[in-house]
Amino acid sequence: MPIYTRTTGWCWFNSPFFLNSFDIGGKKYSSVLEQTVIDLHAESNGRIPKGICAICLQLGARDSGSSSNNCWVNLYRDPSSLYVLQRNIGTYNGVGPALPDNTWSQEQGIVPCDGDGNISFRCVASGTETLDISIIAVGFAEK
């Protein structure tokens, strides 16, 4: 059985899945201020081909201190680009509204990939290992 279905230039996964380092209940994150590359091929155990041009993702986040802190996750095309997909769960520069602590919030969107078919992320957490990030791969566009 194929793992994805092609439609109009996009390949949609028959069963969307978490990227290895971004599953619910997995790794907890502290702030990552430098944009960090996510190798989509490796994070998907090869289900996402190398060299794709865009990916459709569900981005989720929660933080144990979101009600009174600036907490967010941004996804980027590459380390030199502006963010494409953002999930802000805390106060923004001290101004609300913020989500209650440990409340999941999700966003879905399409993120363009760099020349190798990868994306980048950055995040701000309320403290050390307080931020949970989930990224679910929904589909991708090939070059």
PDB file of C-alpha atoms in Angstrom:
ATOM      1  CA  MET A   1       0.000   0.000   0.000  1.00  0.00           C
ATOM      2  CA  PRO A   2       1.476   3.413  -0.906  1.00  0.00           C
ATOM      3  CA  ILE A   3       2.244   5.813   1.929  1.00  0.00           C
ATOM      4  CA  TYR A   4       0.941   8.833   0.018  1.00  0.00           C
ATOM      5  CA  THR A   5      -1.490   9.827  -2.741  1.00  0.00           C
ATOM      6  CA  ARG A   6      -0.547  12.257  -5.540  1.00  0.00           C
ATOM      7  CA  THR A   7      -2.956  15.042  -6.463  1.00  0.00           C
ATOM      8  CA  THR A   8      -2.225  18.157  -8.545  1.00  0.00           C
ATOM      9  CA  GLY A   9       1.500  18.334  -7.793  1.00  0.00           C
ATOM     10  CA  TRP A  10       1.102  17.500  -4.114  1.00  0.00           C
ATOM     11  CA  CYS A  11       1.621  14.167  -2.385  1.00  0.00           C
ATOM     12  CA  TRP A  12      -0.663  13.715   0.633  1.00  0.00           C
ATOM     13  CA  PHE A  13       0.236  11.129   3.260  1.00  0.00           C
ATOM     14  CA  ASN A  14      -2.462   8.510   3.725  1.00  0.00           C
ATOM     15  CA  SER A  15      -1.560   8.533   7.431  1.00  0.00           C
ATOM     16  CA  PRO A  16       0.000  11.818   8.573  1.00  0.00           C
ATOM     17  CA  PHE A  17       2.797  11.244  11.096  1.00  0.00           C
ATOM     18  CA  PHE A  18       4.964  13.021  13.673  1.00  0.00           C
ATOM     19  CA  LEU A  19       8.525  13.958  12.812  1.00  0.00           C
ATOM     20  CA  ASN A  20      10.857  11.942  15.069  1.00  0.00           C
ATOM     21  CA  SER A  21      12.096  14.819  17.258  1.00  0.00           C
ATOM     22  CA  PHE A  22       8.712  16.549  17.411  1.00  0.00           C
ATOM     23  CA  ASP A  23       6.189  14.019  18.713  1.00  0.00           C
ATOM     24  CA  ILE A  24       3.793  14.571  21.605  1.00  0.00           C
ATOM     25  CA  GLY A  25       5.373  13.421  24.838  1.00  0.00           C
ATOM     26  CA  GLY A  26       8.851  13.281  23.341  1.00  0.00           C
ATOM     27  CA  LYS A  27      11.682  15.759  23.708  1.00  0.00           C
ATOM     28  CA  LYS A  28      11.025  18.939  25.710  1.00  0.00           C
ATOM     29  CA  TYR A  29      12.620  22.105  24.383  1.00  0.00           C
ATOM     30  CA  SER A  30      14.310  25.095  25.945  1.00  0.00           C
ATOM     31  CA  SER A  31      14.727  28.269  23.892  1.00  0.00           C
ATOM     32  CA  VAL A  32      16.492  27.707  20.547  1.00  0.00           C
ATOM     33  CA  LEU A  33      17.471  31.207  19.461  1.00  0.00           C
ATOM     34  CA  GLU A  34      19.549  30.249  16.416  1.00  0.00           C
ATOM     35  CA  GLN A  35      17.547  28.889  13.501  1.00  0.00           C
ATOM     36  CA  THR A  36      18.157  25.145  13.446  1.00  0.00           C
ATOM     37  CA  VAL A  37      17.761  22.953  10.351  1.00  0.00           C
ATOM     38  CA  ILE A  38      15.202  20.131  10.418  1.00  0.00           C
ATOM     39  CA  ASP A  39      16.318  17.348   8.049  1.00  0.00           C
ATOM     40  CA  LEU A  40      12.872  16.231   6.861  1.00  0.00           C
ATOM     41  CA  HIS A  41      14.163  13.054   5.172  1.00  0.00           C
ATOM     42  CA  ALA A  42      15.908  11.880   8.365  1.00  0.00           C
ATOM     43  CA  GLU A  43      13.117  13.056  10.710  1.00  0.00           C
ATOM     44  CA  SER A  44      10.596  11.024   8.690  1.00  0.00           C
ATOM     45  CA  ASN A  45      12.714   7.844   8.417  1.00  0.00           C
ATOM     46  CA  GLY A  46      12.820   8.382   4.639  1.00  0.00           C
ATOM     47  CA  ARG A  47       9.079   8.834   4.102  1.00  0.00           C
ATOM     48  CA  ILE A  48       9.681  12.427   2.986  1.00  0.00           C
ATOM     49  CA  PRO A  49      11.938  12.398  -0.095  1.00  0.00           C
ATOM     50  CA  LYS A  50      15.082  14.527  -0.245  1.00  0.00           C
ATOM     51  CA  GLY A  51      14.868  17.696  -2.321  1.00  0.00           C
ATOM     52  CA  ILE A  52      11.138  18.492  -1.993  1.00  0.00           C
ATOM     53  CA  CYS A  53      10.142  22.130  -2.574  1.00  0.00           C
ATOM     54  CA  ALA A  54       7.430  22.541   0.111  1.00  0.00           C
ATOM     55  CA  ILE A  55       5.815  20.682   2.983  1.00  0.00           C
ATOM     56  CA  CYS A  56       2.357  20.872   4.548  1.00  0.00           C
ATOM     57  CA  LEU A  57       2.612  20.569   8.326  1.00  0.00           C
ATOM     58  CA  GLN A  58       0.556  20.754  11.491  1.00  0.00           C
ATOM     59  CA  LEU A  59       2.564  22.658  14.106  1.00  0.00           C
ATOM     60  CA  GLY A  60       1.575  22.297  17.740  1.00  0.00           C
ATOM     61  CA  ALA A  61       3.037  23.785  20.903  1.00  0.00           C
ATOM     62  CA  ARG A  62       2.451  24.029  24.641  1.00  0.00           C
ATOM     63  CA  ASP A  63       4.569  25.360  27.495  1.00  0.00           C
ATOM     64  CA  SER A  64       4.247  24.894  31.232  1.00  0.00           C
ATOM     65  CA  GLY A  65       4.708  28.645  31.751  1.00  0.00           C
ATOM     66  CA  SER A  66       2.863  30.089  28.762  1.00  0.00           C
ATOM     67  CA  SER A  67       0.324  32.070  30.800  1.00  0.00           C
ATOM     68  CA  SER A  68       2.914  34.610  31.926  1.00  0.00           C
ATOM     69  CA  ASN A  69       5.815  34.282  29.471  1.00  0.00           C
ATOM     70  CA  ASN A  70       6.707  34.919  25.841  1.00  0.00           C
ATOM     71  CA  CYS A  71       6.586  31.424  24.240  1.00  0.00           C
ATOM     72  CA  TRP A  72       6.486  30.568  20.539  1.00  0.00           C
ATOM     73  CA  VAL A  73       7.694  28.317  17.712  1.00  0.00           C
ATOM     74  CA  ASN A  74       8.539  29.561  14.210  1.00  0.00           C
ATOM     75  CA  LEU A  75       9.211  27.509  11.070  1.00  0.00           C
ATOM     76  CA  TYR A  76      11.370  28.894   8.254  1.00  0.00           C
ATOM     77  CA  ARG A  77      12.413  28.020   4.705  1.00  0.00           C
ATOM     78  CA  ASP A  78      16.075  28.310   5.676  1.00  0.00           C
ATOM     79  CA  PRO A  79      18.191  29.999   8.365  1.00  0.00           C
ATOM     80  CA  SER A  80      18.360  33.289   6.429  1.00  0.00           C
ATOM     81  CA  SER A  81      14.614  33.683   5.775  1.00  0.00           C
ATOM     82  CA  LEU A  82      11.697  35.194   7.687  1.00  0.00           C
ATOM     83  CA  TYR A  83       9.316  32.811   9.444  1.00  0.00           C
ATOM     84  CA  VAL A  84       6.559  31.211   7.387  1.00  0.00           C
ATOM     85  CA  LEU A  85       4.523  29.403  10.046  1.00  0.00           C
ATOM     86  CA  GLN A  86       4.234  30.523  13.677  1.00  0.00           C
ATOM     87  CA  ARG A  87       2.507  29.239  16.810  1.00  0.00           C
ATOM     88  CA  ASN A  88       2.515  31.870  19.577  1.00  0.00           C
ATOM     89  CA  ILE A  89       1.242  30.417  22.855  1.00  0.00           C
ATOM     90  CA  GLY A  90       2.443  32.925  25.451  1.00  0.00           C
ATOM     91  CA  THR A  91       2.327  36.628  26.004  1.00  0.00           C
ATOM     92  CA  TYR A  92       3.934  38.610  23.208  1.00  0.00           C
ATOM     93  CA  ASN A  93       6.603  40.884  24.725  1.00  0.00           C
ATOM     94  CA  GLY A  94       4.650  40.899  27.987  1.00  0.00           C
ATOM     95  CA  VAL A  95       1.304  41.717  26.361  1.00  0.00           C
ATOM     96  CA  GLY A  96      -1.499  39.085  26.384  1.00  0.00           C
ATOM     97  CA  PRO A  97      -3.533  37.222  25.638  1.00  0.00           C
ATOM     98  CA  ALA A  98      -1.681  34.033  26.431  1.00  0.00           C
ATOM     99  CA  LEU A  99      -2.859  30.451  26.634  1.00  0.00           C
ATOM    100  CA  PRO A 100      -3.208  28.817  30.051  1.00  0.00           C
ATOM    101  CA  ASP A 101      -0.157  26.780  31.074  1.00  0.00           C
ATOM    102  CA  ASN A 102       0.192  23.380  29.330  1.00  0.00           C
ATOM    103  CA  THR A 103      -2.532  24.076  26.755  1.00  0.00           C
ATOM    104  CA  TRP A 104      -1.918  22.707  23.256  1.00  0.00           C
ATOM    105  CA  SER A 105      -2.421  25.047  20.326  1.00  0.00           C
ATOM    106  CA  GLN A 106      -2.061  24.083  16.655  1.00  0.00           C
ATOM    107  CA  GLU A 107      -1.543  25.762  13.322  1.00  0.00           C
ATOM    108  CA  GLN A 108      -1.468  24.156   9.879  1.00  0.00           C
ATOM    109  CA  GLY A 109       0.264  25.545   6.832  1.00  0.00           C
ATOM    110  CA  ILE A 110       2.691  25.126   3.977  1.00  0.00           C
ATOM    111  CA  VAL A 111       6.381  25.835   4.505  1.00  0.00           C
ATOM    112  CA  PRO A 112       8.699  26.221   1.483  1.00  0.00           C
ATOM    113  CA  CYS A 113      11.866  24.117   1.727  1.00  0.00           C
ATOM    114  CA  ASP A 114      15.499  25.018   1.105  1.00  0.00           C
ATOM    115  CA  GLY A 115      17.459  23.553  -1.828  1.00  0.00           C
ATOM    116  CA  ASP A 116      17.991  20.272   0.050  1.00  0.00           C
ATOM    117  CA  GLY A 117      14.311  19.855   0.941  1.00  0.00           C
ATOM    118  CA  ASN A 118      14.721  20.900   4.576  1.00  0.00           C
ATOM    119  CA  ILE A 119      13.217  23.593   6.797  1.00  0.00           C
ATOM    120  CA  SER A 120      14.434  25.412   9.920  1.00  0.00           C
ATOM    121  CA  PHE A 121      12.907  26.249  13.291  1.00  0.00           C
ATOM    122  CA  ARG A 122      13.408  28.587  16.225  1.00  0.00           C
ATOM    123  CA  CYS A 123      11.588  28.681  19.548  1.00  0.00           C
ATOM    124  CA  VAL A 124      11.338  30.570  22.817  1.00  0.00           C
ATOM    125  CA  ALA A 125      10.346  28.654  25.951  1.00  0.00           C
ATOM    126  CA  SER A 126       9.390  29.919  29.396  1.00  0.00           C
ATOM    127  CA  GLY A 127      12.253  27.978  30.986  1.00  0.00           C
ATOM    128  CA  THR A 128      14.519  24.966  30.684  1.00  0.00           C
ATOM    129  CA  GLU A 129      12.794  22.069  28.892  1.00  0.00           C
ATOM    130  CA  THR A 130       9.305  23.534  29.371  1.00  0.00           C
ATOM    131  CA  LEU A 131       8.194  23.649  25.723  1.00  0.00           C
ATOM    132  CA  ASP A 132       6.595  20.726  23.875  1.00  0.00           C
ATOM    133  CA  ILE A 133       6.607  20.978  20.075  1.00  0.00           C
ATOM    134  CA  SER A 134       4.687  18.654  17.770  1.00  0.00           C
ATOM    135  CA  ILE A 135       5.152  18.646  14.008  1.00  0.00           C
ATOM    136  CA  ILE A 136       2.954  16.367  11.906  1.00  0.00           C
ATOM    137  CA  ALA A 137       3.779  15.837   8.223  1.00  0.00           C
ATOM    138  CA  VAL A 138       0.595  16.006   6.126  1.00  0.00           C
ATOM    139  CA  GLY A 139       1.953  16.221   2.575  1.00  0.00           C
ATOM    140  CA  PHE A 140       4.696  17.589   0.329  1.00  0.00           C
ATOM    141  CA  ALA A 141       5.308  19.084  -3.106  1.00  0.00           C
ATOM    142  CA  GLU A 142       8.122  17.787  -5.277  1.00  0.00           C
ATOM    143  CA  LYS A 143      10.226  19.969  -7.547  1.00  0.00           C
TER     144      LYS A 143
END
